[in-house]
PDB file of C-alpha atoms and ligand atoms in Angstrom:
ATOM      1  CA  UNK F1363     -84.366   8.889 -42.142  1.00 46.00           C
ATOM      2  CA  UNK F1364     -84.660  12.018 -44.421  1.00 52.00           C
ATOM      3  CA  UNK F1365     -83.684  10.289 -47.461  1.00 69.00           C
ATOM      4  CA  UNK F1366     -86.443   7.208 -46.848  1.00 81.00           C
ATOM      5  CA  UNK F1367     -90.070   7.697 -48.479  1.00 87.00           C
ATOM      6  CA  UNK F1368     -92.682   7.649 -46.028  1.00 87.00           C
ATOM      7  CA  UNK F1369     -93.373   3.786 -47.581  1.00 87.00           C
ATOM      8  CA  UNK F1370     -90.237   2.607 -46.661  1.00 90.00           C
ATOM      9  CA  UNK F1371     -90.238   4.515 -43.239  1.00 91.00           C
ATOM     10  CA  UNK F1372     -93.688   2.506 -43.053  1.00 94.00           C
ATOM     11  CA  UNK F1373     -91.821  -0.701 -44.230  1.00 96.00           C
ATOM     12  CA  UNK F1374     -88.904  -0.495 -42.215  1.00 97.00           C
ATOM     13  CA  UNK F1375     -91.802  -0.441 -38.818  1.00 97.00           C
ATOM     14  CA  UNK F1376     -93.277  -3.066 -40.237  1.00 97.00           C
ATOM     15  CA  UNK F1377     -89.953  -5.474 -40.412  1.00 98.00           C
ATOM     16  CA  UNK F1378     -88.784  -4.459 -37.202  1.00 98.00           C
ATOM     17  CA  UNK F1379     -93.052  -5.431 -35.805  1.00 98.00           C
ATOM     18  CA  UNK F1380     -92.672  -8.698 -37.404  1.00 98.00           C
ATOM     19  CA  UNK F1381     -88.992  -9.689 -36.148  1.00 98.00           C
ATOM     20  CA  UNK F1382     -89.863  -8.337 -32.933  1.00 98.00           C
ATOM     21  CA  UNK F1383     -92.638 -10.745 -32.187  1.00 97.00           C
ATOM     22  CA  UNK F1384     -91.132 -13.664 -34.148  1.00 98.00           C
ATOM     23  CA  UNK F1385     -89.950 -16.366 -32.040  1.00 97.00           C
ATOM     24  CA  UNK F1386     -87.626 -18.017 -34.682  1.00 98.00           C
ATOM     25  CA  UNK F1387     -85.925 -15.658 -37.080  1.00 98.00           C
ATOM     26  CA  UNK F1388     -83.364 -16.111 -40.012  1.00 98.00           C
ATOM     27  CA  UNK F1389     -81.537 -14.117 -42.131  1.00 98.00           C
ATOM     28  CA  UNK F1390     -80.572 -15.077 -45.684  1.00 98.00           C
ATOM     29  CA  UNK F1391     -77.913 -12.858 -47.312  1.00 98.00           C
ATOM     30  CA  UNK F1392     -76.323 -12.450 -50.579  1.00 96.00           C
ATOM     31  CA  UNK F1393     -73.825 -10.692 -52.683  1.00 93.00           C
ATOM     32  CA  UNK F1394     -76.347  -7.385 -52.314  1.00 94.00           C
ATOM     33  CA  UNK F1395     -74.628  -6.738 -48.859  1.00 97.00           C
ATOM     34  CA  UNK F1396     -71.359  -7.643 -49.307  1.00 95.00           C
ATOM     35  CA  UNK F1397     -71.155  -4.497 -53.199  1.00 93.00           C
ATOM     36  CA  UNK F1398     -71.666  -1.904 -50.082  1.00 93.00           C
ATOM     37  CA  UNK F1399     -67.925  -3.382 -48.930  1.00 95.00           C
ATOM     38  CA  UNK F1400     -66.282  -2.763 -51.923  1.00 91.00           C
ATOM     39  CA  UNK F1401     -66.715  -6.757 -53.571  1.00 89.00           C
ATOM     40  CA  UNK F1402     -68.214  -6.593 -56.740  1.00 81.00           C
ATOM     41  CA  UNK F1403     -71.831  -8.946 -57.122  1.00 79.00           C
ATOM     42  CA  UNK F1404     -69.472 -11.752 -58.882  1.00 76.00           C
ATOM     43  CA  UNK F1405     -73.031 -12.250 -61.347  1.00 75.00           C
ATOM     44  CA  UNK F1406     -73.502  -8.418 -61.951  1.00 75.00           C
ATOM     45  CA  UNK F1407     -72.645  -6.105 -64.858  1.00 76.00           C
ATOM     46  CA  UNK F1408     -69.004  -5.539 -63.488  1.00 72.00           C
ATOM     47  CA  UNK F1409     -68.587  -8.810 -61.829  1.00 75.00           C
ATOM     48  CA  UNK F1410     -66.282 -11.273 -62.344  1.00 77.00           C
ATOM     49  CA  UNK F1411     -67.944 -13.858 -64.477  1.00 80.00           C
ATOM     50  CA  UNK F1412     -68.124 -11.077 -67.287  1.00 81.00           C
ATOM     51  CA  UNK F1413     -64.142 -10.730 -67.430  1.00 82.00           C
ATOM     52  CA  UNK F1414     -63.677 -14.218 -67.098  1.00 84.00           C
ATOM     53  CA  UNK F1415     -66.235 -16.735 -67.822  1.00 85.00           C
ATOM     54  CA  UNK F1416     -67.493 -18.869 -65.017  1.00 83.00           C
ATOM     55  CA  UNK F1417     -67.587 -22.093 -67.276  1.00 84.00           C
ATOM     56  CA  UNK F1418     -64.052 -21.553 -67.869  1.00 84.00           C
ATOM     57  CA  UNK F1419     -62.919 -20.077 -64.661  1.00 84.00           C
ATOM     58  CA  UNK F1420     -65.302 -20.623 -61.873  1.00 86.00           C
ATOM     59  CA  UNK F1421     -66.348 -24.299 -62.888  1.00 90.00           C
ATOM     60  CA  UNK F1422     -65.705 -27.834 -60.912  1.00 92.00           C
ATOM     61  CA  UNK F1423     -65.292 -29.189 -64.559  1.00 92.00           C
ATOM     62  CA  UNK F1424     -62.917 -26.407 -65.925  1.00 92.00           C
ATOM     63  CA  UNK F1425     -61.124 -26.659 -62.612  1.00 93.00           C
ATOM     64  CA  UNK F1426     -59.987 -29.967 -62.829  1.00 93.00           C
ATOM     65  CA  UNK F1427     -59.088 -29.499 -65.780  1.00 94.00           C
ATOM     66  CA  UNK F1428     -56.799 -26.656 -65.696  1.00 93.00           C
ATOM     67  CA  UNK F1429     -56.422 -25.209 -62.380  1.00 94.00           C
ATOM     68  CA  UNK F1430     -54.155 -22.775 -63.283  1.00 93.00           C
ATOM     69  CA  UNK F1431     -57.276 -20.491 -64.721  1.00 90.00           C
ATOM     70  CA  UNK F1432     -59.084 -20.383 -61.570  1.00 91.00           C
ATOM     71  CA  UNK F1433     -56.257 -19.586 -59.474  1.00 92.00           C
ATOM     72  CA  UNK F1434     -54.806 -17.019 -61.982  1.00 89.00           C
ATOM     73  CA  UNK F1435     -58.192 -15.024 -62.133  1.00 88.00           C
ATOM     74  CA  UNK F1436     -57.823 -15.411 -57.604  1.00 87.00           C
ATOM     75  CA  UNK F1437     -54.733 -13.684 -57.696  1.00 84.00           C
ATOM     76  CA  UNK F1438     -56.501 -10.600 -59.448  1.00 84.00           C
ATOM     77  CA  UNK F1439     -59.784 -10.642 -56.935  1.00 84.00           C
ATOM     78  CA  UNK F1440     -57.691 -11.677 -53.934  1.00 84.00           C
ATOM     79  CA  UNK F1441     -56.669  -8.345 -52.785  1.00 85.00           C
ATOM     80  CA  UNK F1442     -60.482  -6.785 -52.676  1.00 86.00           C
ATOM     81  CA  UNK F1443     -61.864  -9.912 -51.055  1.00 86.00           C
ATOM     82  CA  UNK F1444     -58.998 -10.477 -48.630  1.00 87.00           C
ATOM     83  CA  UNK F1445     -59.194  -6.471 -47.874  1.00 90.00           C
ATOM     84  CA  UNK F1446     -62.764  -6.210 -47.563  1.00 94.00           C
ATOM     85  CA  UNK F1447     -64.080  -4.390 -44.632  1.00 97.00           C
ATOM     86  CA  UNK F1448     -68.084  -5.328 -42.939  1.00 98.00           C
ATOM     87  CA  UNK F1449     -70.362  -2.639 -43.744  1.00 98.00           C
ATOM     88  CA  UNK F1450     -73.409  -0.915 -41.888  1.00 98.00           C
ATOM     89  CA  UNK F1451     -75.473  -4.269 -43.123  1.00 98.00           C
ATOM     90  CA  UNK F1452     -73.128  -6.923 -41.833  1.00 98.00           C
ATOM     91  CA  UNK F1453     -73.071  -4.952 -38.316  1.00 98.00           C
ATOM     92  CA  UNK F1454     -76.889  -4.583 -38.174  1.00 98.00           C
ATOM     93  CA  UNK F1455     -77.089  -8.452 -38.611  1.00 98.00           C
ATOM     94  CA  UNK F1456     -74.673  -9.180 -35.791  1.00 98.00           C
ATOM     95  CA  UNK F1457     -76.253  -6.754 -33.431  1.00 98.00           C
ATOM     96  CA  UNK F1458     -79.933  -8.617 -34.247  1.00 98.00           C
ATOM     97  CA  UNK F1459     -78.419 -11.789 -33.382  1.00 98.00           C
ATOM     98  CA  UNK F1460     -76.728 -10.748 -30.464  1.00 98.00           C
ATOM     99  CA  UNK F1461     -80.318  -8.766 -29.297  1.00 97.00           C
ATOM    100  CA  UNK F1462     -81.456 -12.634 -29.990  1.00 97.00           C
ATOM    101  CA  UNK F1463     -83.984 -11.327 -32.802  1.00 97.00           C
ATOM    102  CA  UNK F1464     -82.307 -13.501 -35.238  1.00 97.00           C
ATOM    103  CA  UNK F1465     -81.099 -17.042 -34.719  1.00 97.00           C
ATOM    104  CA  UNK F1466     -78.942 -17.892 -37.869  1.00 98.00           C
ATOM    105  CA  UNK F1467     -76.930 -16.524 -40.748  1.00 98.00           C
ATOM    106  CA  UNK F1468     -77.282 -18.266 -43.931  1.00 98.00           C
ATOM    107  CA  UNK F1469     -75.597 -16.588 -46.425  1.00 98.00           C
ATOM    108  CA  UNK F1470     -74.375 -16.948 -50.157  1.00 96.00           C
ATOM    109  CA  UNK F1471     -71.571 -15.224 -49.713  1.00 95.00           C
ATOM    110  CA  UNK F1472     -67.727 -16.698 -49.365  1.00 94.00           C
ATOM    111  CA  UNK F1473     -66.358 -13.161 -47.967  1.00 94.00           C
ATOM    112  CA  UNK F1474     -66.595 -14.476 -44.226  1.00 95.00           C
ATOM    113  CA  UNK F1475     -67.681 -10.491 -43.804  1.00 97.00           C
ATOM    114  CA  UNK F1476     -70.111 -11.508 -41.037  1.00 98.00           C
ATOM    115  CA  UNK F1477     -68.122 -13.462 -39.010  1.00 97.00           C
ATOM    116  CA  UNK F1478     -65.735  -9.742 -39.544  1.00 97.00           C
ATOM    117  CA  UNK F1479     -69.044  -8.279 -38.365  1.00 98.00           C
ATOM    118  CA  UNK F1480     -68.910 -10.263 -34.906  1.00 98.00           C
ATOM    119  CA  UNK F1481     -72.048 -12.368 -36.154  1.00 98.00           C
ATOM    120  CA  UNK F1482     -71.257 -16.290 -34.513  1.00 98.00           C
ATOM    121  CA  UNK F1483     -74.155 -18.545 -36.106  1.00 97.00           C
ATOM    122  CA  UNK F1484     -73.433 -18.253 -39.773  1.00 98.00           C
ATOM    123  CA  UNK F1485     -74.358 -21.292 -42.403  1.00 97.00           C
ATOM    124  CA  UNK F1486     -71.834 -20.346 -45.346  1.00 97.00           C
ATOM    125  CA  UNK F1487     -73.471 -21.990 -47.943  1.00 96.00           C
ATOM    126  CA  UNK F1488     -71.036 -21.328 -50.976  1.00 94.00           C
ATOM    127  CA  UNK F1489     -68.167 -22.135 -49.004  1.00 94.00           C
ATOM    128  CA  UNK F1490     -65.957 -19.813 -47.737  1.00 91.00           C
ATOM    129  CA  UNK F1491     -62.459 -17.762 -49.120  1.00 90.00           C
ATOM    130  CA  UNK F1492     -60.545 -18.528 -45.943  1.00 90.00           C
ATOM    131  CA  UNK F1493     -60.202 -22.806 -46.450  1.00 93.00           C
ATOM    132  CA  UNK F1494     -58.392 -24.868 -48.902  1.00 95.00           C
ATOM    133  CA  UNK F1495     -58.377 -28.041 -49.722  1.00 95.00           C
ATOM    134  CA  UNK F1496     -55.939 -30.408 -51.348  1.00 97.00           C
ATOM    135  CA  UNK F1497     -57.672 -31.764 -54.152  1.00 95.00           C
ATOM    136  CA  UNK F1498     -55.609 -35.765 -53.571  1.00 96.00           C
ATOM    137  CA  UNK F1499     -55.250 -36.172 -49.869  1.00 97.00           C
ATOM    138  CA  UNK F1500     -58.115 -33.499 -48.557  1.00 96.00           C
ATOM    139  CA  UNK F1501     -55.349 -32.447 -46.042  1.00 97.00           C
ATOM    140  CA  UNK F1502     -56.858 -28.533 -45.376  1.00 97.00           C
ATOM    141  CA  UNK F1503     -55.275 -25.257 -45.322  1.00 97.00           C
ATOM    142  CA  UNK F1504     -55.812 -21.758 -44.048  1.00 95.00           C
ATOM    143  CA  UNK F1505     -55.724 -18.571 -45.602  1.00 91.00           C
ATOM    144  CA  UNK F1506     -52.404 -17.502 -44.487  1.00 92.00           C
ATOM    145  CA  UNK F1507     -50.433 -20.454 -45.169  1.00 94.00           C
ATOM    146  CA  UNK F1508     -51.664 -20.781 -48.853  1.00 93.00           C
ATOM    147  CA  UNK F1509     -50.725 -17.053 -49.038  1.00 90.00           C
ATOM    148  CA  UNK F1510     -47.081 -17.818 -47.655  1.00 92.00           C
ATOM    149  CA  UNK F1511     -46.952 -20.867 -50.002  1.00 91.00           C
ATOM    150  CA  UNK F1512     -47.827 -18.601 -53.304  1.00 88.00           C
ATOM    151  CA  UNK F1513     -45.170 -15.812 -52.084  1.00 88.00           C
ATOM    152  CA  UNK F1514     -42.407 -18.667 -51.498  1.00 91.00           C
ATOM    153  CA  UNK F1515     -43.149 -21.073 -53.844  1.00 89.00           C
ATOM    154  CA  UNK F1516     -44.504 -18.811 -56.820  1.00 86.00           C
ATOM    155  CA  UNK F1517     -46.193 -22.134 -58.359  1.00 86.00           C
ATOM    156  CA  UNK F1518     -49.468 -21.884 -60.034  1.00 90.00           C
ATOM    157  CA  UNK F1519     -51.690 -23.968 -59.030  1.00 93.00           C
ATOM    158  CA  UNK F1520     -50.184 -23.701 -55.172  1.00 94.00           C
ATOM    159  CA  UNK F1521     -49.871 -27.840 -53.772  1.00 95.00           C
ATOM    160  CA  UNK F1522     -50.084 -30.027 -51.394  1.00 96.00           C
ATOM    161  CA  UNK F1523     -47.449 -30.586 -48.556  1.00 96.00           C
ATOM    162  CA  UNK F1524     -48.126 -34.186 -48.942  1.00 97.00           C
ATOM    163  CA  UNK F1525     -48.758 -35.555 -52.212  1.00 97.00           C
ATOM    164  CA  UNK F1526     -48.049 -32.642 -54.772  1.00 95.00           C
ATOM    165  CA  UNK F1527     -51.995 -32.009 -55.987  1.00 96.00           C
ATOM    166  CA  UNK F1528     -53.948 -28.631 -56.751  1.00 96.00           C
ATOM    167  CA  UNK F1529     -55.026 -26.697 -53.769  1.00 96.00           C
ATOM    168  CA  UNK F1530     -58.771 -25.718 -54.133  1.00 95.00           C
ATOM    169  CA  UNK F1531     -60.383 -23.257 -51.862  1.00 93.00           C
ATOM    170  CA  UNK F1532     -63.487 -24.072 -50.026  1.00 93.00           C
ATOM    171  CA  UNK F1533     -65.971 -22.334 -52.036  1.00 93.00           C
ATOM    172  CA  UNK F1534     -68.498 -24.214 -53.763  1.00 93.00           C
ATOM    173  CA  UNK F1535     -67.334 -24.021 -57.670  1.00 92.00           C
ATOM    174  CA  UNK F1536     -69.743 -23.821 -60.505  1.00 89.00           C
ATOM    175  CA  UNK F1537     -71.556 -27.291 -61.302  1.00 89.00           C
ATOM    176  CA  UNK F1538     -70.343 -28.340 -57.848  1.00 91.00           C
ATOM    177  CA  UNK F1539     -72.957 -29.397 -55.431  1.00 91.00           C
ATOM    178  CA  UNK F1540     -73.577 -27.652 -51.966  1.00 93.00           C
ATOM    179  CA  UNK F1541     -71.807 -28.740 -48.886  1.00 92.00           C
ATOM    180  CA  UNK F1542     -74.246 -31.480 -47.336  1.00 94.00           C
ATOM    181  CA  UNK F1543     -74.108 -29.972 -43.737  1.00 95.00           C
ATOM    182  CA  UNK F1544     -74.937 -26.304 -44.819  1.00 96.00           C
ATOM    183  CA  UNK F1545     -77.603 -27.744 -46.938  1.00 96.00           C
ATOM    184  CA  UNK F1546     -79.405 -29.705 -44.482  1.00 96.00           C
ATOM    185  CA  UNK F1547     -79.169 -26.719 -41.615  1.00 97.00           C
ATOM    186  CA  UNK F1548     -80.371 -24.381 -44.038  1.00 97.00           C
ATOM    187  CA  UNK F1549     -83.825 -26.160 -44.911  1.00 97.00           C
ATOM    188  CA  UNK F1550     -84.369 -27.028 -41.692  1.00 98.00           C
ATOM    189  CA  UNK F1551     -83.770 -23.654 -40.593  1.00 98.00           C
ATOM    190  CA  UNK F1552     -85.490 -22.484 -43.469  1.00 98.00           C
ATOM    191  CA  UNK F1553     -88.802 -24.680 -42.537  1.00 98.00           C
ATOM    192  CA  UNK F1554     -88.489 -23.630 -38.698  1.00 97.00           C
ATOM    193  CA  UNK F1555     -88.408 -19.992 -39.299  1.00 98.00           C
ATOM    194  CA  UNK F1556     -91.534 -18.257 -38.588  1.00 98.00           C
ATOM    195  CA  UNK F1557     -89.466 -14.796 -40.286  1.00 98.00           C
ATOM    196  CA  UNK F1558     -86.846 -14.781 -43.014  1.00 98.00           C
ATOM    197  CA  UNK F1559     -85.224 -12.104 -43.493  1.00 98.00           C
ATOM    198  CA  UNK F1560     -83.936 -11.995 -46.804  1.00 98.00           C
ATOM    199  CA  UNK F1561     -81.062  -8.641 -47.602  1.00 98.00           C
ATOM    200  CA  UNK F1562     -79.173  -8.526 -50.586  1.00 97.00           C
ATOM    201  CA  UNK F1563     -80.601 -11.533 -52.254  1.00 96.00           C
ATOM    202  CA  UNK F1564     -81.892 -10.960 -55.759  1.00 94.00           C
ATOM    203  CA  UNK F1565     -82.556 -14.820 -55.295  1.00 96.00           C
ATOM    204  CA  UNK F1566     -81.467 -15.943 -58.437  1.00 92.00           C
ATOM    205  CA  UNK F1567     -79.441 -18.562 -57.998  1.00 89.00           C
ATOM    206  CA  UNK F1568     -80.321 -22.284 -57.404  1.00 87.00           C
ATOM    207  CA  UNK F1569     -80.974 -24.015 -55.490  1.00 90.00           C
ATOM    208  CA  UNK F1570     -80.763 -21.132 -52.801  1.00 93.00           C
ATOM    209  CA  UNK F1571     -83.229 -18.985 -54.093  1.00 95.00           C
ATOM    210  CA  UNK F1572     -85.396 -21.985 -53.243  1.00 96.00           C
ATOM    211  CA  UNK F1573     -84.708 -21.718 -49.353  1.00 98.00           C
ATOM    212  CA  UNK F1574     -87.649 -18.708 -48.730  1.00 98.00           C
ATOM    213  CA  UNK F1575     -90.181 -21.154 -50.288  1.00 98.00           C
ATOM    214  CA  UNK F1576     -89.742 -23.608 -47.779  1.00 98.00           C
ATOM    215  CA  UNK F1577     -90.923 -20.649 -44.652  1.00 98.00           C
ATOM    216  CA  UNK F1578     -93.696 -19.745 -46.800  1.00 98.00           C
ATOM    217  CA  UNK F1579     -94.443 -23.513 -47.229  1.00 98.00           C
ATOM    218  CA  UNK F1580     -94.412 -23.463 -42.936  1.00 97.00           C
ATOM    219  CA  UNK F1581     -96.470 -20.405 -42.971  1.00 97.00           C
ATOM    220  CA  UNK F1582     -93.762 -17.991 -42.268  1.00 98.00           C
ATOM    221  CA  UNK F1583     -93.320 -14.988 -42.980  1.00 98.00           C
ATOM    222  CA  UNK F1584     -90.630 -13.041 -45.412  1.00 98.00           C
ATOM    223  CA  UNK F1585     -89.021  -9.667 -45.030  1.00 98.00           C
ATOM    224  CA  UNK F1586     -87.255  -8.715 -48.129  1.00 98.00           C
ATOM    225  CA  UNK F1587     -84.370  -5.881 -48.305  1.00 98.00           C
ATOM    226  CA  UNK F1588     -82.745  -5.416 -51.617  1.00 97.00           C
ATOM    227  CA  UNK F1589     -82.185  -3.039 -54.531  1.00 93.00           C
ATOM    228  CA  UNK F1590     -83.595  -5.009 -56.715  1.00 93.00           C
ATOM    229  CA  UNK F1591     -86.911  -7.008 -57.490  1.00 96.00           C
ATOM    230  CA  UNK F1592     -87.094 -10.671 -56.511  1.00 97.00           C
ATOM    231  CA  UNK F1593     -89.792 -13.552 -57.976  1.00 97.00           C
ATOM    232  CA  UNK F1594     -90.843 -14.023 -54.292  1.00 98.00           C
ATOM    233  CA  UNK F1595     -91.604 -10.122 -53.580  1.00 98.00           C
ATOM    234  CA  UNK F1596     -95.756 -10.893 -54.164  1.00 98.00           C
ATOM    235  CA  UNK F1597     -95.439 -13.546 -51.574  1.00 98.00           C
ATOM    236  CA  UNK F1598     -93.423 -11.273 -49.253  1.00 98.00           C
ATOM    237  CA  UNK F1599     -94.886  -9.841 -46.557  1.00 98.00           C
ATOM    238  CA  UNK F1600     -92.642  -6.556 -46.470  1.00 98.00           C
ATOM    239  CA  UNK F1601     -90.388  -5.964 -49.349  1.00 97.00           C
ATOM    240  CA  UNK F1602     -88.084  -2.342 -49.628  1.00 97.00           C
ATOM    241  CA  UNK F1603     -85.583  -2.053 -52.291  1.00 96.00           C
ATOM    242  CA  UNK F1604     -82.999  -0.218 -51.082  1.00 95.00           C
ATOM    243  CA  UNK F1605     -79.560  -0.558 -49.812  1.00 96.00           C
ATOM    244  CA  UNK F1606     -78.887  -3.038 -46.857  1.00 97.00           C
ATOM    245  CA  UNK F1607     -76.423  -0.789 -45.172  1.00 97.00           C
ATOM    246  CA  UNK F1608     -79.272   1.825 -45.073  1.00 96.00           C
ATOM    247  CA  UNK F1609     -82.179  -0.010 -44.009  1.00 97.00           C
ATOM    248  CA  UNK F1610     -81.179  -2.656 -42.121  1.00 98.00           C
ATOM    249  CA  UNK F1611     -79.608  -0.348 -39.132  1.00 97.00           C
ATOM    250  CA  UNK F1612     -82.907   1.444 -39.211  1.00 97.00           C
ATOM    251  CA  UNK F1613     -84.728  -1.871 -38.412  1.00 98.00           C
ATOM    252  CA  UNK F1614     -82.639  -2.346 -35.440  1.00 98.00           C
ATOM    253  CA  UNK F1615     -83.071   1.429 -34.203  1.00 97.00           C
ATOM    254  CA  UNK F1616     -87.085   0.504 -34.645  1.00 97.00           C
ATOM    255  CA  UNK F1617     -86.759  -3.027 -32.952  1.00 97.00           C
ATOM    256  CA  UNK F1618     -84.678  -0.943 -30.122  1.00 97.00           C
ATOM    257  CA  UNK F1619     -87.585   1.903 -29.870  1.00 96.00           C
ATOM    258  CA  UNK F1620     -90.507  -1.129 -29.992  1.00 96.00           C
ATOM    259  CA  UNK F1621     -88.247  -2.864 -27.126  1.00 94.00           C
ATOM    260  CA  UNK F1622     -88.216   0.432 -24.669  1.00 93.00           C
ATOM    261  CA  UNK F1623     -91.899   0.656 -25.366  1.00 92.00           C
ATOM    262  CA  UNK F1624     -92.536  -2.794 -24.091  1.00 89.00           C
ATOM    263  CA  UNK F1625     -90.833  -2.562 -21.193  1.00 85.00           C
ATOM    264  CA  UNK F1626     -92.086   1.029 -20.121  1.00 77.00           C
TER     265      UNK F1626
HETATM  266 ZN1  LIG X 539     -52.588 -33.551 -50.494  1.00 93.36          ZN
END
């Protein structure tokens, strides 16, 4: 803890008090957790969108289009998102849900790093890197066999079996709105929650940023871990900007210590 100020020590207590005694607690991620595995925040200085433009590369629109652009800018990003390893972060999160501290994962990410992590209840509300879809029939695909079907087919965009259209993978594309199911378990979780934690969520983008406001709305209570400011950090009731794969182990050592003291 040497390289924590004695705020943050204080902080870090006061997270692990408040999801120690909460009786419904959810995390919210984003990209903040998953730059401490290597993938770049696709929104930040070096991310993706700046090398190629989201409204030409990352859109629904742009994709239909021309899905040749999207899938040629996958090809380069593939490798680190496909090699990506969990981190401190994604570990500490799996072990609070498995101590039952937190009930659900909902997460911006499309890495599928929790799941890597071991976490189980995870709401992937940008979709996720490891389904496709064929764009005509809706028949789905897995990771591997679009892989096998690039290698041995070498066409770009990769297609269907069936009827010959664009494979597009399950993450939710610029423009494109959120999958209903993740939506719907998200507010409700969201309203529920008497503790969101929110790590590595500079809460920028819509409508997920929006998610927090419906705990405070409930009276609950937000824990905020990132490196950088958020517009809900006044309403928060602990904020620490630092790194997730720092801090959020320490909360679970804390929640650990407070859990020993109980029962002694
Ligand atoms: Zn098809």
């Amino acid at each position: 803890m040497d390289t924590l100020g004695q705020i943050e020590r204080d902080s870090t207590s006061k997270a692990a008090e408040l999801l120690f005694n909460s009786k419904h607690a959810i995390t919210l991620t984003g990209a903040g957790i998953s730059t401490e595995s290597g993938i770049p925040d696709f929104r930040g200085d070096n991310g993706i969108w700046k090398k190629y433009p989201i409204e030409t590369f990352g859109a629904m629109e742009s994709f239909l289009k021309d899905p040749s652009k999207f899938w040629k800018m996958a090809e380069e990003i593939a490798p680190t998102l496909f090699s990506a390893e969990p981190n401190q972060g994604h570990y500490a999160l799996a072990a609070l849900e498995k101590m039952r501290i937190i009930k659900a994962i909902i997460t911006q990410n499309v890495d599928g790093l929790h799941q890597k992590a071991g976490a189980v209840i995870v709401y992937e509300i940008h979709g996720n890197i490891n389904r496709f879809t064929c764009l005509g029939c809706r028949a789905s695909y897995k990771k591997q066999q679009v892989l096998d079907k690039l290698k041995s087919e070498k066409k770009n965009p990769p297609s269907c079996d069936y009827c010959g259209a664009p494979l597009k993978p399950s993450v939710v594309l610029f423009g494109e709105n959120l999958p209903n199911f993740e939506k719907y378990m998200s507010i409700d979780l969201a309203k529920k929650s008497d503790v969101m934690l929110i790590a590595g969520s500079s809460l920028t983008v819509s409508p997920v940023c929006d998610l927090p406001l419906y705990t405070l709305n409930e009276n609950g209570k937000l824990i905020i871990v990132n490196d950088e400011p958020t517009y809900l950090d006044e309403r928060a009731e602990v904020v620490i900007n630092n790194k997730t794969g720092i801090i959020l182990p320490l909360i679970v050592e804390e929640i650990k210590k407070i859990r020993v003291e109980h029962e002694t």
